[in-house]
Structure formats: structure tokens, C-alpha cells
mmCIF file of C-alpha atoms in Angstrom:
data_model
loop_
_atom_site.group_PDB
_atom_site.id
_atom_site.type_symbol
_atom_site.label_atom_id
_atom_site.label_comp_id
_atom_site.label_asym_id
_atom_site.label_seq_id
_atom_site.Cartn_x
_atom_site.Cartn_y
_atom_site.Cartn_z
ATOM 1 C CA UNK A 1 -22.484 14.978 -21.384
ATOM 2 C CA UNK A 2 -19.725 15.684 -18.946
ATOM 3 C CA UNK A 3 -20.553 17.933 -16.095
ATOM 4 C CA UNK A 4 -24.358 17.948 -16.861
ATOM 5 C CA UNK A 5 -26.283 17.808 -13.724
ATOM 6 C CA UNK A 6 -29.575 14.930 -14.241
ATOM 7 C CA UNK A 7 -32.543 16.913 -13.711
ATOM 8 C CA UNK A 8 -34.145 16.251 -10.357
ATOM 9 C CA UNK A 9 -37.257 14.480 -9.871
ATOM 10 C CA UNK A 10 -39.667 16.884 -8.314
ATOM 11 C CA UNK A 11 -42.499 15.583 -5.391
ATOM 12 C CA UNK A 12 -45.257 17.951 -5.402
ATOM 13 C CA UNK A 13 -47.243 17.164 -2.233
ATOM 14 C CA UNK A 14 -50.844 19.287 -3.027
ATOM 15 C CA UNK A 15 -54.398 18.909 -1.403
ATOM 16 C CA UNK A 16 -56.036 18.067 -4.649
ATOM 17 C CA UNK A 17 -58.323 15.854 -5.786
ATOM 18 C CA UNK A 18 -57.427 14.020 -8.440
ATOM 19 C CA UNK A 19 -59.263 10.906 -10.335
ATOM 20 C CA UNK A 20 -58.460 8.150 -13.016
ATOM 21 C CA UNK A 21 -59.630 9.621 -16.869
ATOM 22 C CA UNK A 22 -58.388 7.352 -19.225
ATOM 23 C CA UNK A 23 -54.501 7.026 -19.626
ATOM 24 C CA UNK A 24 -53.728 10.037 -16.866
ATOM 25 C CA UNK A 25 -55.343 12.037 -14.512
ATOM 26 C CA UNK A 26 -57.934 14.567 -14.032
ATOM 27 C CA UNK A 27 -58.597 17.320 -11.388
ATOM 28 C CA UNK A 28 -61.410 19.642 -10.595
ATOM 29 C CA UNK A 29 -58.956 22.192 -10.065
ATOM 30 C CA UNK A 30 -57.234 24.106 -12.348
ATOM 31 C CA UNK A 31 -53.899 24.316 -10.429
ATOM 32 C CA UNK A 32 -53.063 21.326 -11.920
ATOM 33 C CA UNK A 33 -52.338 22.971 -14.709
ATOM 34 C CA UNK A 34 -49.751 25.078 -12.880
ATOM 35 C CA UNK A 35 -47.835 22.390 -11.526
ATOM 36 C CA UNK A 36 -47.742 20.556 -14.648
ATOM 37 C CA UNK A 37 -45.372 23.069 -16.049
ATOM 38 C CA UNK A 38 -42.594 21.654 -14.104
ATOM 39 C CA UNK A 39 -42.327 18.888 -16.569
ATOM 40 C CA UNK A 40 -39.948 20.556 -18.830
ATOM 41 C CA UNK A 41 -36.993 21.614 -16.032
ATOM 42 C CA UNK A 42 -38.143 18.162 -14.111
ATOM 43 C CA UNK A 43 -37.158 14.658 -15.115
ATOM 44 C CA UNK A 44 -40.381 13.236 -13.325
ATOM 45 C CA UNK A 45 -43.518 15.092 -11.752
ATOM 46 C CA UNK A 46 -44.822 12.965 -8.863
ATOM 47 C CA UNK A 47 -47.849 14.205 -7.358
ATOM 48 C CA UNK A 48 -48.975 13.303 -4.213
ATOM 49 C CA UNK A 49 -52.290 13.816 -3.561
ATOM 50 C CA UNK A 50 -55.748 12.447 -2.531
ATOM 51 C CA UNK A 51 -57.346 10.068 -5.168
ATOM 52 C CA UNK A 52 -60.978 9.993 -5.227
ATOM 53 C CA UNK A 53 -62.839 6.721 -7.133
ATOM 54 C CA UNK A 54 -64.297 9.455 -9.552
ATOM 55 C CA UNK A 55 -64.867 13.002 -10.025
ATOM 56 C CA UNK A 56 -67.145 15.694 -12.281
ATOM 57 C CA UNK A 57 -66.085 18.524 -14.249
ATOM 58 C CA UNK A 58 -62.645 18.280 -14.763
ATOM 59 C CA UNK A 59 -60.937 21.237 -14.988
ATOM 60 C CA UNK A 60 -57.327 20.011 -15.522
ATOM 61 C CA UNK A 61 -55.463 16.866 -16.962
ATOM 62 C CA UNK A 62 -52.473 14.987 -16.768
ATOM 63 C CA UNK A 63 -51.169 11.884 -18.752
ATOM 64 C CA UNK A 64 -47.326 10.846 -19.631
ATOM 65 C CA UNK A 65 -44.648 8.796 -18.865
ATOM 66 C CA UNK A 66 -42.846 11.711 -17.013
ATOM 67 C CA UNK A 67 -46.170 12.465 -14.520
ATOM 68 C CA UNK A 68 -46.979 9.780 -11.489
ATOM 69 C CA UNK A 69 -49.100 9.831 -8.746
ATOM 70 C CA UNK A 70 -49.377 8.843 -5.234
ATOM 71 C CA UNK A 71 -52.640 8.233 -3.927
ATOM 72 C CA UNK A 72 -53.541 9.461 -0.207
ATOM 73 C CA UNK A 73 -56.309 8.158 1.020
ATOM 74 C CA UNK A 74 -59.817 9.728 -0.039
ATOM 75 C CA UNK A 75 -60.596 11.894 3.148
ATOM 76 C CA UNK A 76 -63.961 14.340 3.563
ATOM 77 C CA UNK A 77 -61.650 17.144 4.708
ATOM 78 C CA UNK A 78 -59.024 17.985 6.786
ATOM 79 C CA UNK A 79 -60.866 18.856 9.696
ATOM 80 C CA UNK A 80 -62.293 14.767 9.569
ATOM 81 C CA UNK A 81 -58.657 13.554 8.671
ATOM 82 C CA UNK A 82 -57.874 14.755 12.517
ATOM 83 C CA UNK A 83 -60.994 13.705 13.992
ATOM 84 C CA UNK A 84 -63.693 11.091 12.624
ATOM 85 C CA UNK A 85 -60.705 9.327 9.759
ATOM 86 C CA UNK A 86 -58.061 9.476 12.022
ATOM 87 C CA UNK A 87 -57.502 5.682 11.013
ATOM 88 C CA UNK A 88 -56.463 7.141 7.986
ATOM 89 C CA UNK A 89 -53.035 8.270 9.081
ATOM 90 C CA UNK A 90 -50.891 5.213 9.024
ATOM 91 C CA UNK A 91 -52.466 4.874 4.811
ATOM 92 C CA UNK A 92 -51.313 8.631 4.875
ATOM 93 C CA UNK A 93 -47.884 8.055 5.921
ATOM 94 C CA UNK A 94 -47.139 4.768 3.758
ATOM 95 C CA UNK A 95 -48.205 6.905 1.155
ATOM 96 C CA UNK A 96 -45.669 10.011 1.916
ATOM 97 C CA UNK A 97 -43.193 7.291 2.606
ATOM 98 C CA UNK A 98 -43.818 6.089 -1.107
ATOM 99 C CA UNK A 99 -43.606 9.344 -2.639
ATOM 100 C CA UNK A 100 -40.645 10.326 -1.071
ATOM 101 C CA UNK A 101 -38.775 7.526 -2.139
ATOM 102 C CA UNK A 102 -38.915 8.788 -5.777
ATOM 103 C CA UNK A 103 -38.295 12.314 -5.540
ATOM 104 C CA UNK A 104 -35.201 14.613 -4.736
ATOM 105 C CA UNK A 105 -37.232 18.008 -3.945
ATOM 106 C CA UNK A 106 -40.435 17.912 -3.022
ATOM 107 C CA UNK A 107 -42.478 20.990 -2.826
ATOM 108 C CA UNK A 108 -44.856 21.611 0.199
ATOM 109 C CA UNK A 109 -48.100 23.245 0.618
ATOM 110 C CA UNK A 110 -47.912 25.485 3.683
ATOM 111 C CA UNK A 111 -49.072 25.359 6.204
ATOM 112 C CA UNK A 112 -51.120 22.099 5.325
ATOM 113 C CA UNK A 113 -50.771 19.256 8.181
ATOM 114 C CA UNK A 114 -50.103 16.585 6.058
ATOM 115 C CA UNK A 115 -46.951 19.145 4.736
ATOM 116 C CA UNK A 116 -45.788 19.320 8.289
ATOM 117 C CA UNK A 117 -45.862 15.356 8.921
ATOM 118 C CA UNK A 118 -43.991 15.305 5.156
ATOM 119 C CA UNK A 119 -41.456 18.078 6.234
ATOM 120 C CA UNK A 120 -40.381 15.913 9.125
ATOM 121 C CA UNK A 121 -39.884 12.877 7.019
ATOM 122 C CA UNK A 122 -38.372 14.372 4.040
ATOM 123 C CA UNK A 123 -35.623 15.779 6.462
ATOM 124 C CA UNK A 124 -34.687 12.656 7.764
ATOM 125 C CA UNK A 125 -34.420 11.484 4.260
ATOM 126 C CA UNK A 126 -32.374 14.217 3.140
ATOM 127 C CA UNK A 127 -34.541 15.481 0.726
ATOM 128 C CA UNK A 128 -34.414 18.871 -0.095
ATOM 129 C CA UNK A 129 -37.868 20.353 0.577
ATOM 130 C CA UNK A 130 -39.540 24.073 -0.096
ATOM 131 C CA UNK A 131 -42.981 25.431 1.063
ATOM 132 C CA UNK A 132 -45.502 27.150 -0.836
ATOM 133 C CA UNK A 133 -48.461 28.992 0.528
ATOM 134 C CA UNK A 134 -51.495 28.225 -1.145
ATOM 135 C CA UNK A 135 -55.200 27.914 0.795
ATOM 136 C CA UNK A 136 -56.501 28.883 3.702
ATOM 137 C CA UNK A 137 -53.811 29.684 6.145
ATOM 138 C CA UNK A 138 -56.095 30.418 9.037
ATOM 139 C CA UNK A 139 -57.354 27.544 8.960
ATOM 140 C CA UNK A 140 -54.704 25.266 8.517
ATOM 141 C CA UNK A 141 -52.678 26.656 11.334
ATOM 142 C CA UNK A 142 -55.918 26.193 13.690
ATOM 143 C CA UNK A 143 -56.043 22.369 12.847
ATOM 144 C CA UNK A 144 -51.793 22.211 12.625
ATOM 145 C CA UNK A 145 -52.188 22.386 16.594
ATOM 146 C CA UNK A 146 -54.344 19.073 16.169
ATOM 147 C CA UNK A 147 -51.703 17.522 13.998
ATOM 148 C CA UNK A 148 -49.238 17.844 16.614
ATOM 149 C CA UNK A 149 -50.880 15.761 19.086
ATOM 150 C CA UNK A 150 -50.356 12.822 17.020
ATOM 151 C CA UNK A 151 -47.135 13.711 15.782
ATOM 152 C CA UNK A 152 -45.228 15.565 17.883
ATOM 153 C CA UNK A 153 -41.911 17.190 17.031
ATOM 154 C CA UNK A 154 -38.920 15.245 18.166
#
């Protein structure tokens, strides 16, 4: 159609868990569920998010061609991602680098430190990025100081 926009493809980076269950995805937390509405305004879902080897009690699922995932690194928490699996970072940002690559809006959780390493990417990138709050913003802005010793803002 002439003067149709394409719909965008829409990065969602989120701190959730998510495992291989058959032909998708499955996630312990429900919020999935939330995000997964985006398929019908989206032209492709990619989440980016921590992949575990396995999980228990899913509480969410996601399959189809329009949903794909980028796999962080399996980390204990974020408080160990700073300090004992700090080797994890460069796996981290290969991954962000990936997702990014496919997506032209990606939606941030705030004030999460991987969202402020992906912030400063995405903008160099030109992709168009938003912030959500969702978690527990004490805490993440306690260990965001931590982030910033290993990536500093130019």
C-alpha cells in the first residue's frame, strides 16, 4: 500500500528468565504475557533476556514465527553479574549487540544496568529507545554506580 508505514520491529530488553519448551519459550513469570501483546502492532517481538538450560513452573509461553530471542548469559543475579561473573560482560554485550541489530525500538527496563550499557549502544545505533520502570528501583540504582566503573559514560 502506498504511504503505509512497515510496522517496526520491537527489542524488549527484560530481566527474565526464560527457557526452551518445545517449539517457543517459557517463563516463570507472568509478564511475559504482557509483553507478548505487542505482537499485533509489532512486525517482530525480540526479547532479550537471560536463558537458563531449564526452568519449573512456567507461568507464561511464547512460540511463533513473529517472537525471537536473544540469550544473555545465565547469571545468579545482578549483584554477581558486577562482582563474582564479571567475565560475563563481554557474552552480555555480543548479545545486546545481536539484539540490536534486529530491532528499531527497543524498550528498556529502568533503571536495570544491563538497560544503561543497552541505552548507550542503542544511541549510537540510532535506535529509538524508551524506559520502563519495572523492579526494584532501589536496588538497581545502588548497583548502577557499580556498572559505571566498567562502563563509564563517554
Amino acid at each position: 500500500m502506498v504511504g503505509t508505514k512497515p510496522l517496526p520491529r520491537l527489542g524488549i530488553l527484560v530481566d527474565l528468565p526464560l527457557w526452551r519448551h518445545g517449539e517457543g519459550w517459557a517463563s516463570s513469570d507472568a509478564f511475559l504475557e504482557y509483553l507478548l501483546a505487542f505482537r499485533g502492532v509489532c512486525s517482530k517481538v525480540v526479547l532479550i533476556a537471560r536463558v537458563l538450560p531449564s526452568g519449573e513452573r512456567p507461568a507464561a509461553f511464547a512460540s511463533g514465527p513473529d517472537i525471537e530471542v536473544v540469550a544473555l548469559p545465565a547469571y545468579a543475579s545482578l549483584r554477581t553479574l558486577l562482582t563474582r561473573e564479571v567475565g560475563k560482560w563481554p557474552e552480555v554485550l555480543r548479545a545486546l549487540d545481536r539484539g540490536l541489530a534486529q530491532v528499531d525500538l527497543l524498550w528498556l527496563n529502568f533503571a536495570h544496568p544491563i538497560s544503561l550499557v543497552a541505552l548507550r549502544r542503542a544511541q549510537r545505533l540510532n535506535v529509538c529507545s524508551f524506559a520502563v520502570l519495572r523492579g526494584n528501583y532501589v536496588r538497581d540504582a545502588a548497583i548502577r554506580k557499580m556498572v559505571e566503573l566498567y562502563f563509564p559514560p563517554k
